[in-house]
Amino acid sequence: MIARNTIGSPVADLRDGPYGSYDKTGIYARPPYGQGSLGIAVADNTEKSEFGNEVDFYGDPVLGLKSVGFRVFQTGENVLLGGSANLPNIRFEIDPNLTSLPATSYASLVWVPAAFPTTYENQWSPYIDATTNGHWFLTGAAGGATGCATNCTWAQIKSALDDSGSTGRPTIHTAAVSKGRDNAWVGAIDGLRINQNIYDFEADGVRARRVN
């Protein structure tokens, strides 16, 4: 867990399972990779959980992000608590390096998944592609300067960040899966994809799998 971005006492725990409910069978009834996942539990709208990596992505180019997404275990209870869009986010802390904001060196680049089909409740979802599903936004001054403070497509937000020519382009500080502060949620994610790697969450650690 990224302690400085965690609020309250949520859970982000590498675990075995979960498995689909008693009436679920087939490929979506078990974790998509191995036998584990990243379990997440947030009690209410005062808590925030963030599980990520503060080292390995540091300095990577934001504009070099081509593939981003994950698979999620959603429950009917989560939907009752916050609707079908009550899901975790993917969050990159970045240096936006905008020509219009030379003194601004920090923003969060956040993906918000679209409403989730009820077909996949109480079991694992197929891969959710963050470059085509849902929307993205930027926090702070960078959000206002780019017009992406609340809702942009992936193409729009990358284009807005690409305002500096060949130098001073935006770079990544950290990459994480985040939940909160909005609704209570208990579930799991697995198969986090960032470019050519798929991150397989297992009880004994996180394994990077190369995309075939």
Short mmCIF file of C-alpha atoms in Angstrom, two decimals:
data_model
loop_
_atom_site.label_atom_id
_atom_site.label_comp_id
_atom_site.label_asym_id
_atom_site.label_seq_id
_atom_site.Cartn_x
_atom_site.Cartn_y
_atom_site.Cartn_z
CA MET A 1 0.00 0.00 0.00
CA ILE A 2 1.13 3.56 -0.69
CA ALA A 3 0.80 4.87 2.86
CA ARG A 4 0.78 8.58 2.05
CA ASN A 5 -2.22 8.07 -0.26
CA THR A 6 -4.16 5.80 2.09
CA ILE A 7 -6.91 7.25 4.31
CA GLY A 8 -8.64 5.48 7.19
CA SER A 9 -8.15 1.74 7.62
CA PRO A 10 -8.98 0.14 4.25
CA VAL A 11 -7.61 -3.20 3.05
CA ALA A 12 -5.41 -3.83 0.03
CA ASP A 13 -4.14 -7.36 0.49
CA LEU A 14 -2.53 -9.97 -1.74
CA ARG A 15 -4.69 -13.07 -1.31
CA ASP A 16 -5.89 -16.34 -2.82
CA GLY A 17 -9.20 -16.20 -4.74
CA PRO A 18 -11.86 -14.92 -4.77
CA TYR A 19 -13.96 -17.41 -6.67
CA GLY A 20 -17.36 -16.89 -8.23
CA SER A 21 -20.53 -17.49 -6.26
CA TYR A 22 -22.13 -20.95 -6.06
CA ASP A 23 -23.90 -20.59 -9.43
CA LYS A 24 -20.86 -19.41 -11.43
CA THR A 25 -18.82 -21.74 -13.61
CA GLY A 26 -16.35 -21.42 -16.46
CA ILE A 27 -13.36 -19.18 -17.02
CA TYR A 28 -14.74 -16.21 -15.05
CA ALA A 29 -15.39 -18.22 -11.89
CA ARG A 30 -11.72 -18.14 -10.82
CA PRO A 31 -8.89 -15.57 -10.82
CA PRO A 32 -7.69 -14.93 -14.39
CA TYR A 33 -4.00 -15.52 -13.60
CA GLY A 34 -2.71 -18.09 -11.11
CA GLN A 35 -4.93 -18.48 -8.05
CA GLY A 36 -4.69 -15.08 -6.36
CA SER A 37 -5.56 -11.42 -6.67
CA LEU A 38 -5.37 -8.05 -4.96
CA GLY A 39 -8.25 -7.91 -2.48
CA ILE A 40 -9.59 -4.42 -1.73
CA ALA A 41 -12.04 -3.36 0.98
CA VAL A 42 -13.15 0.23 1.66
CA ALA A 43 -15.68 0.79 4.45
CA ASP A 44 -17.28 4.08 3.41
CA ASN A 45 -16.76 7.46 1.75
CA THR A 46 -14.18 8.54 4.32
CA GLU A 47 -11.66 5.86 3.37
CA LYS A 48 -9.24 5.53 0.48
CA SER A 49 -7.06 2.58 -0.48
CA GLU A 50 -4.10 2.75 -2.84
CA PHE A 51 -1.84 -0.15 -3.80
CA GLY A 52 0.95 0.50 -6.24
CA ASN A 53 4.58 0.96 -7.18
CA GLU A 54 6.58 4.08 -6.33
CA VAL A 55 9.85 2.92 -7.90
CA ASP A 56 9.73 1.02 -11.18
CA PHE A 57 7.71 3.48 -13.29
CA TYR A 58 9.45 6.63 -12.08
CA GLY A 59 10.53 8.80 -15.00
CA ASP A 60 8.72 6.76 -17.67
CA PRO A 61 6.97 8.87 -20.33
CA VAL A 62 3.23 9.35 -19.87
CA LEU A 63 2.84 9.58 -23.63
CA GLY A 64 4.47 6.14 -23.86
CA LEU A 65 1.45 4.55 -22.19
CA LYS A 66 -0.27 2.50 -24.87
CA SER A 67 -2.17 -0.23 -23.01
CA VAL A 68 -3.75 0.12 -19.55
CA GLY A 69 -6.51 -1.87 -17.84
CA PHE A 70 -7.38 -4.70 -15.45
CA ARG A 71 -9.87 -7.44 -14.56
CA VAL A 72 -12.17 -6.98 -11.58
CA PHE A 73 -14.25 -9.08 -9.22
CA GLN A 74 -17.44 -7.07 -8.66
CA THR A 75 -20.31 -8.02 -6.36
CA GLY A 76 -24.01 -7.26 -6.32
CA GLU A 77 -23.56 -5.71 -2.86
CA ASN A 78 -21.12 -3.16 -4.28
CA VAL A 79 -23.68 -2.21 -6.92
CA LEU A 80 -26.37 -1.74 -4.25
CA LEU A 81 -24.02 0.52 -2.31
CA GLY A 82 -22.85 2.72 -5.16
CA GLY A 83 -24.32 1.73 -8.50
CA SER A 84 -22.85 -0.26 -11.37
CA ALA A 85 -19.97 2.21 -11.79
CA ASN A 86 -18.81 1.61 -8.19
CA LEU A 87 -15.39 0.23 -9.12
CA PRO A 88 -11.68 0.81 -8.40
CA ASN A 89 -9.58 3.25 -10.42
CA ILE A 90 -6.14 3.21 -11.97
CA ARG A 91 -4.09 6.23 -10.91
CA PHE A 92 -0.77 7.54 -12.15
CA GLU A 93 0.94 10.31 -10.22
CA ILE A 94 2.73 12.36 -12.87
CA ASP A 95 4.75 15.46 -13.61
CA PRO A 96 2.52 17.01 -16.31
CA ASN A 97 5.33 19.22 -17.64
CA LEU A 98 2.90 21.57 -19.34
CA THR A 99 4.29 24.57 -21.20
CA SER A 100 1.39 26.63 -19.86
CA LEU A 101 2.17 25.61 -16.24
CA PRO A 102 5.96 25.49 -15.90
CA ALA A 103 5.85 25.58 -12.09
CA THR A 104 3.39 22.66 -11.78
CA SER A 105 5.22 19.39 -11.25
CA TYR A 106 2.45 17.19 -9.86
CA ALA A 107 -0.96 15.90 -10.92
CA SER A 108 -2.89 12.65 -10.69
CA LEU A 109 -3.94 11.03 -13.96
CA VAL A 110 -6.97 8.90 -13.08
CA TRP A 111 -9.05 6.35 -14.99
CA VAL A 112 -12.70 5.90 -13.98
CA PRO A 113 -14.30 2.72 -15.40
CA ALA A 114 -17.70 2.88 -17.04
CA ALA A 115 -20.80 1.30 -15.50
CA PHE A 116 -20.30 -2.43 -15.15
CA PRO A 117 -22.56 -4.98 -16.91
CA THR A 118 -24.62 -7.00 -14.44
CA THR A 119 -23.63 -10.12 -16.40
CA TYR A 120 -20.29 -10.16 -14.60
CA GLU A 121 -21.38 -9.53 -11.02
CA ASN A 122 -20.18 -12.05 -8.40
CA GLN A 123 -17.49 -13.36 -10.73
CA TRP A 124 -14.40 -12.16 -12.61
CA SER A 125 -14.79 -9.79 -15.52
CA PRO A 126 -13.13 -9.96 -18.90
CA TYR A 127 -10.26 -7.51 -19.44
CA ILE A 128 -11.45 -3.90 -19.12
CA ASP A 129 -9.46 -1.68 -21.49
CA ALA A 130 -8.88 1.72 -19.89
CA THR A 131 -7.95 3.28 -23.23
CA THR A 132 -11.47 2.71 -24.61
CA ASN A 133 -13.69 2.22 -21.54
CA GLY A 134 -14.88 4.92 -19.11
CA HIS A 135 -13.11 8.25 -18.83
CA TRP A 136 -9.96 9.93 -17.53
CA PHE A 137 -9.28 13.11 -15.60
CA LEU A 138 -6.37 15.16 -14.26
CA THR A 139 -6.29 16.70 -10.80
CA GLY A 140 -5.12 20.16 -9.74
CA ALA A 141 -4.05 23.00 -12.00
CA ALA A 142 -3.20 20.61 -14.83
CA GLY A 143 -6.83 19.51 -15.01
CA GLY A 144 -8.02 23.06 -15.55
CA ALA A 145 -5.28 23.92 -18.04
CA THR A 146 -5.96 20.87 -20.21
CA GLY A 147 -9.75 20.93 -19.98
CA CYS A 148 -9.63 17.44 -18.45
CA ALA A 149 -10.53 18.23 -14.85
CA THR A 150 -13.56 15.93 -14.93
CA ASN A 151 -14.01 13.91 -18.11
CA CYS A 152 -11.77 13.21 -21.11
CA THR A 153 -11.22 10.24 -23.37
CA TRP A 154 -7.81 8.59 -23.37
CA ALA A 155 -7.00 10.18 -26.73
CA GLN A 156 -8.07 13.62 -25.52
CA ILE A 157 -6.07 13.53 -22.32
CA LYS A 158 -2.90 12.32 -24.05
CA SER A 159 -3.26 15.00 -26.69
CA ALA A 160 -3.76 17.68 -24.02
CA LEU A 161 -0.61 16.57 -22.20
CA ASP A 162 1.42 16.62 -25.40
CA ASP A 163 1.98 20.39 -25.52
CA SER A 164 5.75 20.64 -25.17
CA GLY A 165 7.21 19.36 -28.42
CA SER A 166 10.23 17.08 -28.10
CA THR A 167 11.32 18.31 -24.65
CA GLY A 168 9.66 18.59 -21.27
CA ARG A 169 7.07 15.91 -21.89
CA PRO A 170 5.07 14.47 -18.96
CA THR A 171 6.64 11.73 -16.88
CA ILE A 172 5.28 9.15 -14.43
CA HIS A 173 6.01 9.25 -10.70
CA THR A 174 3.94 6.23 -9.55
CA ALA A 175 1.36 3.71 -10.79
CA ALA A 176 -1.40 2.31 -8.58
CA VAL A 177 -4.86 0.83 -8.21
CA SER A 178 -7.03 3.07 -6.03
CA LYS A 179 -10.48 3.02 -4.43
CA GLY A 180 -12.18 5.88 -2.56
CA ARG A 181 -13.28 8.28 -1.31
CA ASP A 182 -16.75 7.62 -2.67
CA ASN A 183 -18.56 4.38 -1.80
CA ALA A 184 -17.99 1.28 0.26
CA TRP A 185 -16.53 -1.52 -1.86
CA VAL A 186 -15.30 -5.07 -1.28
CA GLY A 187 -13.82 -7.01 -4.19
CA ALA A 188 -10.59 -7.69 -6.04
CA ILE A 189 -8.58 -6.90 -9.14
CA ASP A 190 -6.06 -8.94 -11.11
CA GLY A 191 -4.21 -8.79 -14.40
CA LEU A 192 -3.34 -5.10 -14.15
CA ARG A 193 -1.90 -4.23 -17.55
CA ILE A 194 0.58 -1.42 -18.15
CA ASN A 195 1.95 -1.56 -21.69
CA GLN A 196 3.69 -4.89 -22.38
CA ASN A 197 3.37 -6.25 -18.84
CA ILE A 198 0.42 -7.86 -17.07
CA TYR A 199 0.77 -7.82 -13.29
CA ASP A 200 -0.46 -11.05 -11.72
CA PHE A 201 -1.35 -10.53 -8.05
CA GLU A 202 -0.73 -13.63 -5.93
CA ALA A 203 -0.76 -14.23 -2.18
CA ASP A 204 3.05 -14.48 -2.16
CA GLY A 205 3.77 -11.47 -4.37
CA VAL A 206 3.24 -9.72 -7.70
CA ARG A 207 4.49 -11.35 -10.91
CA ALA A 208 5.04 -9.50 -14.17
CA ARG A 209 3.91 -11.48 -17.21
CA ARG A 210 4.87 -10.33 -20.68
CA VAL A 211 2.02 -9.97 -23.14
CA ASN A 212 2.33 -12.56 -25.89
#
